[in-house]
CSV table of N, CA and C in Angstrom, one decimal:
chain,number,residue,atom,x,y,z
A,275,UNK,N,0.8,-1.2,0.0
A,275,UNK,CA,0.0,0.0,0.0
A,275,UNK,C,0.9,1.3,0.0
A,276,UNK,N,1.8,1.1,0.9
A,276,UNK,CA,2.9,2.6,1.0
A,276,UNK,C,3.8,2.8,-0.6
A,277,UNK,N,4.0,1.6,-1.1
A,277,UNK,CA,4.5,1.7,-2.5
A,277,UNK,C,3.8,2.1,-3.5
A,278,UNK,N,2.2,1.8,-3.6
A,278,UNK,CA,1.4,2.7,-4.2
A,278,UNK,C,0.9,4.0,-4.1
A,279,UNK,N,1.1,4.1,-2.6
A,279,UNK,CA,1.3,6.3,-2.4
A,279,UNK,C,2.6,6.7,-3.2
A,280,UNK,N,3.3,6.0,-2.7
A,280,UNK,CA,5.0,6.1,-3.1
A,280,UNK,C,5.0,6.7,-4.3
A,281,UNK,N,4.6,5.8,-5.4
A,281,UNK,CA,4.1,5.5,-6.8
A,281,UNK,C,3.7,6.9,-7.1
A,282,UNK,N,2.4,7.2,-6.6
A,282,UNK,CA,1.3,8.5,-7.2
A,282,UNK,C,1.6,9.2,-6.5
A,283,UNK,N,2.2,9.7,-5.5
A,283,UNK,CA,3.3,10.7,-5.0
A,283,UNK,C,4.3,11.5,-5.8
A,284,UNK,N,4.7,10.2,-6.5
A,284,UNK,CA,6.6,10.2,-7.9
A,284,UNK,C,5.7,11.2,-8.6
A,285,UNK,N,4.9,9.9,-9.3
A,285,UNK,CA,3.9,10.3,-10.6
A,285,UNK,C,3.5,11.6,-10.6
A,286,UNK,N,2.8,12.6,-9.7
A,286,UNK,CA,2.4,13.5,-9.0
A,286,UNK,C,3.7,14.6,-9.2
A,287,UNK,N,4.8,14.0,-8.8
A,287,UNK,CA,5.6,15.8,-8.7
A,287,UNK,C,6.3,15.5,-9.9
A,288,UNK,N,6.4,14.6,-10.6
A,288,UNK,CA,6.7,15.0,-12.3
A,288,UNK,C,6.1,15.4,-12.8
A,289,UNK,N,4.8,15.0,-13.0
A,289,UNK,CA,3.8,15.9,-13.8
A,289,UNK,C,3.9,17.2,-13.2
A,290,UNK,N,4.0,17.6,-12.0
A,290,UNK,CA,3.7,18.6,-11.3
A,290,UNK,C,4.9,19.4,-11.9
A,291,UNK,N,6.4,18.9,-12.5
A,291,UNK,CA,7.3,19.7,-12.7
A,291,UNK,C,7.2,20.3,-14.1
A,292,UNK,N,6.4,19.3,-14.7
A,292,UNK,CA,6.0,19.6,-16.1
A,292,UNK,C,4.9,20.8,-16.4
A,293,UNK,N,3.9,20.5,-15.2
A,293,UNK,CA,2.6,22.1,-15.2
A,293,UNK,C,3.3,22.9,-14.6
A,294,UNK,N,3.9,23.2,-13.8
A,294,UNK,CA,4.5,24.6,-13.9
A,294,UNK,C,5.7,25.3,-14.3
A,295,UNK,N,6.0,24.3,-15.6
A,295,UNK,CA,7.1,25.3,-16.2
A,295,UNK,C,6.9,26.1,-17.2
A,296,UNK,N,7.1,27.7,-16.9
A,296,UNK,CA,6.9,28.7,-17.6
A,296,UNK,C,6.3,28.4,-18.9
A,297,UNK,N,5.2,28.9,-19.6
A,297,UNK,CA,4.7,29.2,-20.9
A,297,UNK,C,4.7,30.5,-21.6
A,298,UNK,N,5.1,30.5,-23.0
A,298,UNK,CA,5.0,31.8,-23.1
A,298,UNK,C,3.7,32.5,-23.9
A,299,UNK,N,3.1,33.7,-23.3
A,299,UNK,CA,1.6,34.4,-23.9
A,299,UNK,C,2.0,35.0,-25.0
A,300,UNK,N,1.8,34.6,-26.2
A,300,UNK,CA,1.3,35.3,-27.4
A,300,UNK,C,0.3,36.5,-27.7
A,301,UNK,N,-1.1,36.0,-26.8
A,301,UNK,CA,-1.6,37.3,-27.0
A,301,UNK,C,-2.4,37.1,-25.3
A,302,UNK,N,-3.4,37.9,-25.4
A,302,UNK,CA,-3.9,38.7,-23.9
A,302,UNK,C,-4.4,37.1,-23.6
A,303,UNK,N,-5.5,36.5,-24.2
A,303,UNK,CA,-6.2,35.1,-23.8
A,303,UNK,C,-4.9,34.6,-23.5
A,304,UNK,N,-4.1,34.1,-23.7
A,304,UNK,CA,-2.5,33.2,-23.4
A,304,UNK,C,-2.0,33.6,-22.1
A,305,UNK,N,-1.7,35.2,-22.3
A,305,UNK,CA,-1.0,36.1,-20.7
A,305,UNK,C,-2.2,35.4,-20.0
A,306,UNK,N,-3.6,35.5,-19.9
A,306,UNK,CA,-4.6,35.3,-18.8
A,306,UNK,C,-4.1,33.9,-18.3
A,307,UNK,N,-4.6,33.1,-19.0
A,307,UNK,CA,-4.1,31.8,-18.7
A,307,UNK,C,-2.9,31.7,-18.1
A,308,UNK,N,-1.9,32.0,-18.6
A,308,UNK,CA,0.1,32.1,-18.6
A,308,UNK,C,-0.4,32.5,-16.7
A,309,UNK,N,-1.5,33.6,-16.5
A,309,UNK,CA,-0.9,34.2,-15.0
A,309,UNK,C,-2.0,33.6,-14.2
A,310,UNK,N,-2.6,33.4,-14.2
A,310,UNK,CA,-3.9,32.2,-13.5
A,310,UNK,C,-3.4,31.1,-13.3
A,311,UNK,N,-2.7,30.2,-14.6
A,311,UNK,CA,-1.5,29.4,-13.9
A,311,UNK,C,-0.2,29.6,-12.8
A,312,UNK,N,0.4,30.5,-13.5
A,312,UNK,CA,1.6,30.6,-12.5
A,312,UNK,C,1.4,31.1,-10.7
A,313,UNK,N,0.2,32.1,-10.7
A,313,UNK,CA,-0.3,32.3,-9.2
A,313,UNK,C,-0.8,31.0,-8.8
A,314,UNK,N,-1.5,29.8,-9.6
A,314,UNK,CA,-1.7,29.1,-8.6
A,314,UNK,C,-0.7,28.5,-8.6
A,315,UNK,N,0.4,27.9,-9.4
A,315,UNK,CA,1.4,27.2,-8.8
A,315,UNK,C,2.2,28.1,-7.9
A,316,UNK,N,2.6,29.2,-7.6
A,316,UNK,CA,3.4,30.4,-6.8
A,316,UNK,C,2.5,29.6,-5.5
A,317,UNK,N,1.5,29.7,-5.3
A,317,UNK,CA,0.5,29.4,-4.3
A,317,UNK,C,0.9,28.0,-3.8
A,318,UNK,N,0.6,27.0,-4.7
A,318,UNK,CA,0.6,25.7,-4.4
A,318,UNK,C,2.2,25.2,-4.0
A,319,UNK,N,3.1,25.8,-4.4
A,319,UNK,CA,4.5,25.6,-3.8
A,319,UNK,C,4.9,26.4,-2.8
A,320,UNK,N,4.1,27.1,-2.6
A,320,UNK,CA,4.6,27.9,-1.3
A,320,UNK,C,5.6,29.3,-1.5
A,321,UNK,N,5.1,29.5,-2.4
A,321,UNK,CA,6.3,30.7,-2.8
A,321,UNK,C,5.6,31.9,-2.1
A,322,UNK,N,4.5,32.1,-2.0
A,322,UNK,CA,4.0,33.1,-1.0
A,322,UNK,C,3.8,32.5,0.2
A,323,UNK,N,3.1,33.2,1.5
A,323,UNK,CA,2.3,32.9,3.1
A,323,UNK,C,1.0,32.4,1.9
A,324,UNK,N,0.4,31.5,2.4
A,324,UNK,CA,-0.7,31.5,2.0
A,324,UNK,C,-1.7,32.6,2.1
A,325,UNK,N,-1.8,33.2,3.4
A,325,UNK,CA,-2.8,34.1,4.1
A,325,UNK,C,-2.1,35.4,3.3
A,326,UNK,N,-1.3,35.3,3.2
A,326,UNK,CA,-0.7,36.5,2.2
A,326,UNK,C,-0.8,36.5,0.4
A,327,UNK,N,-0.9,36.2,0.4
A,327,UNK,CA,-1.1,36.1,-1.4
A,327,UNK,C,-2.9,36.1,-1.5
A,328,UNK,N,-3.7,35.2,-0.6
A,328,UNK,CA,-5.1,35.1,-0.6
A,328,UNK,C,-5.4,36.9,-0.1
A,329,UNK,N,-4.4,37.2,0.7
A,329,UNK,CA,-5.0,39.0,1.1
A,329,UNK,C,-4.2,39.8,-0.2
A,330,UNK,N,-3.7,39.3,-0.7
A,330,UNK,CA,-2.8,40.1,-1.6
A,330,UNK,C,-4.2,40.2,-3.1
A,331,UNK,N,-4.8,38.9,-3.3
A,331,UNK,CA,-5.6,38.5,-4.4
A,331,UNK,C,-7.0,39.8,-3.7
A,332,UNK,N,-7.2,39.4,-2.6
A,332,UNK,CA,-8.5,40.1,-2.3
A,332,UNK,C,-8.2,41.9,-2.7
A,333,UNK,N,-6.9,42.0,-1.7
A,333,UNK,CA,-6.5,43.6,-1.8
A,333,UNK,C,-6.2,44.1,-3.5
A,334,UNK,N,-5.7,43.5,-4.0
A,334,UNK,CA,-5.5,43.7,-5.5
A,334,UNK,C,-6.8,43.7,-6.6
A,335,UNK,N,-8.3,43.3,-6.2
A,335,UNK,CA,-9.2,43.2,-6.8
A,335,UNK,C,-10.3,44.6,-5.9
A,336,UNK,N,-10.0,44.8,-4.7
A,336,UNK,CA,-11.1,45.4,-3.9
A,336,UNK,C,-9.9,47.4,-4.7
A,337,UNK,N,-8.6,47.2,-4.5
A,337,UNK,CA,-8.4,48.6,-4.7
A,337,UNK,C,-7.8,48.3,-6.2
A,338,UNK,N,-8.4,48.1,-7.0
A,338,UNK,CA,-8.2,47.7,-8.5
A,338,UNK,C,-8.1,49.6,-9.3
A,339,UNK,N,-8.8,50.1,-8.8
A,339,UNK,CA,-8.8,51.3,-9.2
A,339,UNK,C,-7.8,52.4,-9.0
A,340,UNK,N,-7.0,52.2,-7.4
A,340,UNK,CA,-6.5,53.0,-7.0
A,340,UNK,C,-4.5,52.7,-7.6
A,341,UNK,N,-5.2,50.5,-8.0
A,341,UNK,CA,-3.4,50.3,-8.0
A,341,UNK,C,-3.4,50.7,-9.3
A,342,UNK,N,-4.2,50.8,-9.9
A,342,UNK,CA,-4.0,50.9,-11.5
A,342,UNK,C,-3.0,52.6,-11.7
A,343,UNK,N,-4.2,53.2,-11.1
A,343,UNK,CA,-3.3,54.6,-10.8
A,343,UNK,C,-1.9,54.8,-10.6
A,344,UNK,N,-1.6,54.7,-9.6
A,344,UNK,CA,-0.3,53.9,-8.8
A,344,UNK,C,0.7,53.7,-9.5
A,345,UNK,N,-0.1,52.3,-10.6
A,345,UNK,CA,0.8,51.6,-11.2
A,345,UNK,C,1.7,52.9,-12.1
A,346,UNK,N,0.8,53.2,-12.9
A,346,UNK,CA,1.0,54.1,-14.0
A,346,UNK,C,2.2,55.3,-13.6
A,347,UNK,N,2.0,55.9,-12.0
A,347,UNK,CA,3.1,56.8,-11.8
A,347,UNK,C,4.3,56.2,-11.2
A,348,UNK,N,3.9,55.1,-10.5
A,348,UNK,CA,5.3,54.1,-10.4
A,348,UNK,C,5.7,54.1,-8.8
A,349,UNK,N,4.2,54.3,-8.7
A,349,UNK,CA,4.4,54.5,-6.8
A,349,UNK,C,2.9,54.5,-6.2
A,350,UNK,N,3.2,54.5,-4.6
A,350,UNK,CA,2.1,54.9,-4.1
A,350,UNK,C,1.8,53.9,-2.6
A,351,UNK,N,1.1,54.2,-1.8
A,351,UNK,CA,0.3,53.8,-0.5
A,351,UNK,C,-0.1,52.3,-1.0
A,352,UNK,N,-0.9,52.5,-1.9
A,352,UNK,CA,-1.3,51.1,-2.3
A,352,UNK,C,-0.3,50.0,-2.8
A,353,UNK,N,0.1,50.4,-3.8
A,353,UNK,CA,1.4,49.5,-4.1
A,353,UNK,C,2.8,49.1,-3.5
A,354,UNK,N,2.3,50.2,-2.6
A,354,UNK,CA,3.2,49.7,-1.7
A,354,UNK,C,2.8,48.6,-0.5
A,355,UNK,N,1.4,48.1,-0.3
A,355,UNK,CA,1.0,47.5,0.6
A,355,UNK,C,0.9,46.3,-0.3
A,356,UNK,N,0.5,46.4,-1.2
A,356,UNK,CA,0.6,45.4,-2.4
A,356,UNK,C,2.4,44.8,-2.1
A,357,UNK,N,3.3,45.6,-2.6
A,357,UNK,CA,4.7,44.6,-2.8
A,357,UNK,C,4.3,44.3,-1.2
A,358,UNK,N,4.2,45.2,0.1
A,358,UNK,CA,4.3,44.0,1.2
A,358,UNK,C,3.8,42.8,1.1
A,359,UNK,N,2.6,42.7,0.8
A,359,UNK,CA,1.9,41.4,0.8
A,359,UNK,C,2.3,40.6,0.1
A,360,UNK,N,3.6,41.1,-1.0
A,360,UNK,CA,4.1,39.8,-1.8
A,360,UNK,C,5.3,39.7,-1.7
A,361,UNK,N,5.8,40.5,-0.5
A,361,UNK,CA,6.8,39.7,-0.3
A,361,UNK,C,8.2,40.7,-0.9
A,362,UNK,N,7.8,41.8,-1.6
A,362,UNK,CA,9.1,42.6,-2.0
A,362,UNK,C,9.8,43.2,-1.2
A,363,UNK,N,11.2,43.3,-1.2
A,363,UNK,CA,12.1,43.5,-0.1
A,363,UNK,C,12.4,45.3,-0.2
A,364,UNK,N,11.8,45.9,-1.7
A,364,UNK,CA,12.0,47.2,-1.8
A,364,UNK,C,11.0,47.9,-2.7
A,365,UNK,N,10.3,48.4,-2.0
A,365,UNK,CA,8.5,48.9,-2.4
A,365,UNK,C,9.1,50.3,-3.4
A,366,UNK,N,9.9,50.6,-3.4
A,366,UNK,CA,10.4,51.4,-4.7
A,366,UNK,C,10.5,51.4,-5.8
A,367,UNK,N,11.4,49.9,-6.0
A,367,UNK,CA,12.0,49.3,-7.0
A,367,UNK,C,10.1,48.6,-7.5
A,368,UNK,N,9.8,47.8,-6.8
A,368,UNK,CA,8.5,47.2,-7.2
A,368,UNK,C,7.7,48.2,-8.1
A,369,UNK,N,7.6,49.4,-7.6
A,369,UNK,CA,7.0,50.6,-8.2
A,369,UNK,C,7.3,51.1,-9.3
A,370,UNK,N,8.6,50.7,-9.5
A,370,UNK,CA,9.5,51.2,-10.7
A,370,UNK,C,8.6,50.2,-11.5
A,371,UNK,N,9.0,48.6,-11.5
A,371,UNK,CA,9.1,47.9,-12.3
A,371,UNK,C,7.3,47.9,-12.4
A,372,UNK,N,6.2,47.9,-11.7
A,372,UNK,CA,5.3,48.1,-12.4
A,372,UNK,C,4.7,49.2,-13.2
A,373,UNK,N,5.3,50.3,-12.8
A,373,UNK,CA,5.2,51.2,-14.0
A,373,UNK,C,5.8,50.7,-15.4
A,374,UNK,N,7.1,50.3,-15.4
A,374,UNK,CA,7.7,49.8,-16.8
A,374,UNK,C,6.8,48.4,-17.2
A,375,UNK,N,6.3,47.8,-16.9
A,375,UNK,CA,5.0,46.7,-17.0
A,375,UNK,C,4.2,47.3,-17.3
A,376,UNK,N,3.4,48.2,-17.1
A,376,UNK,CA,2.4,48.9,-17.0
A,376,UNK,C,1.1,48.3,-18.2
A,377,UNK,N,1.8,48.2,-19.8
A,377,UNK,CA,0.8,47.6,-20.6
A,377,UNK,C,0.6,46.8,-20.5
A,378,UNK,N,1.6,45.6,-20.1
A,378,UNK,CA,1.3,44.1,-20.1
A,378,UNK,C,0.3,43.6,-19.1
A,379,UNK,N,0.9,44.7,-17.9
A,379,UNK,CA,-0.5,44.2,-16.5
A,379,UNK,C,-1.7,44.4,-16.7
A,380,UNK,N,-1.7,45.9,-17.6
A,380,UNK,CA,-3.1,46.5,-17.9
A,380,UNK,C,-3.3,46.4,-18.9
A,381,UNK,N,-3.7,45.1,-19.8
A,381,UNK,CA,-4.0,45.3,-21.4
A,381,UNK,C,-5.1,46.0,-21.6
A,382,UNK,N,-5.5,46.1,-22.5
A,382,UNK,CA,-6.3,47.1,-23.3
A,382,UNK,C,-7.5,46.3,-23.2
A,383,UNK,N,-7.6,44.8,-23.4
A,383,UNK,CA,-9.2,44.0,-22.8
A,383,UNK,C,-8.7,43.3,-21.6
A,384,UNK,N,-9.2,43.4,-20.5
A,384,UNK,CA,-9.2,43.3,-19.2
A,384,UNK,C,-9.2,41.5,-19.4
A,385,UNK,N,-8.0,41.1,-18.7
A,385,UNK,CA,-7.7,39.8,-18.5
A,385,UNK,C,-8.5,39.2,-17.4
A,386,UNK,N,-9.0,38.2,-17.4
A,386,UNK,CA,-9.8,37.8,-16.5
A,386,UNK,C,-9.3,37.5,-15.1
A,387,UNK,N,-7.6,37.0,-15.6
A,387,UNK,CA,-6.8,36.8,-14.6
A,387,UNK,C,-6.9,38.2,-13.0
A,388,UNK,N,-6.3,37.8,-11.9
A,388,UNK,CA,-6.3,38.6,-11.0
A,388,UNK,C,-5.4,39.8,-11.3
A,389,UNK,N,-5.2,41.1,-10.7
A,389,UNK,CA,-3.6,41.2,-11.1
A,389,UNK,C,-2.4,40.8,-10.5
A,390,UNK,N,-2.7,40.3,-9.3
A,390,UNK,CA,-1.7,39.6,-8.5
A,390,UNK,C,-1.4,38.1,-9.1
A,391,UNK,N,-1.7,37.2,-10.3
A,391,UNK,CA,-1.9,36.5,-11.0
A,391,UNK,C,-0.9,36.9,-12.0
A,392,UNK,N,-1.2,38.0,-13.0
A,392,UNK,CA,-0.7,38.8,-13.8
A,392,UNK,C,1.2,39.2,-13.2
A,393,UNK,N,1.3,39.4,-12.2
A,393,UNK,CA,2.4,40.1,-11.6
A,393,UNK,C,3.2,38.9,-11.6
A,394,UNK,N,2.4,37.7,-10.9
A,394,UNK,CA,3.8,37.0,-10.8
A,394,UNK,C,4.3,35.6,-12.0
A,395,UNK,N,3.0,36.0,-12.9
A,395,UNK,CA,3.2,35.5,-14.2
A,395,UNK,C,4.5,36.1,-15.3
A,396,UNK,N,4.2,37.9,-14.7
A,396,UNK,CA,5.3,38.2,-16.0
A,396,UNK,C,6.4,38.3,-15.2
A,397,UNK,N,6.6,37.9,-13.8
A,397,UNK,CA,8.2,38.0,-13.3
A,397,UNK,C,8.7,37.2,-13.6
A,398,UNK,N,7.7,35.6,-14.1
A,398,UNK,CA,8.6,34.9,-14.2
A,398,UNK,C,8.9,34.1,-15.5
A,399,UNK,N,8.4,35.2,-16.3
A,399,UNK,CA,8.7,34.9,-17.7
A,399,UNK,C,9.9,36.1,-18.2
């Protein structure tokens, strides 16, 4: 019986090594997908607190208006509570680099994805 967990355990984190390696988005439908995947695996391996990325997903959807702003001048209160919750070691630099992001987070037809989804999709492409 323990050689059959054993088994679908193996089986399990190869596949598992296979779904989350990086894809690359062609167009906006691709990026959505591309970052809906990568936050859940960021999530499922532990790359965030759990309780942090789940407040990060909520705070990133409830001040969607204010980060968008933010984003665009390359700073701010919100984005900055944003990189805390994900974990950036320098809420400046984060500010920079979402401003220089700026189209890709914010396309032109609203990705279904989160943007906390979106963020840690194109870091790691």
């Amino acid at each position: 019986m323990i050689r059959i967990r054993y088994s679908a355990i193996a089986a399990m984190a190869t596949l598992g090594g296979f779904v989350a390696a990086p894809a690359m988005a062609y167009n906006s439908h691709d990026f959505t997908t591309t970052a809906s995947t990568a936050g859940t695996t960021a999530y499922i391996v532990g790359k965030h607190n759990d309780d942090d990325f789940a407040a990060a997903h909520k705070f990133a959807h409830s001040q969607r208006v204010a980060l968008r702003r933010e984003a665009a001048s390359g700073g701010g209160e919100n984005l900055n509570a944003l990189a805390d919750l994900l974990g950036a070691t320098d809420n400046q630099a984060f500010g920079h680099w979402m401003q220089r992001h700026y189209g890709a987070l914010y396309p032109a037809h609203p990705a279904q994805a989160n943007l906390v989804d979106r963020i840690v999709a194109l870091q790691r492409s």
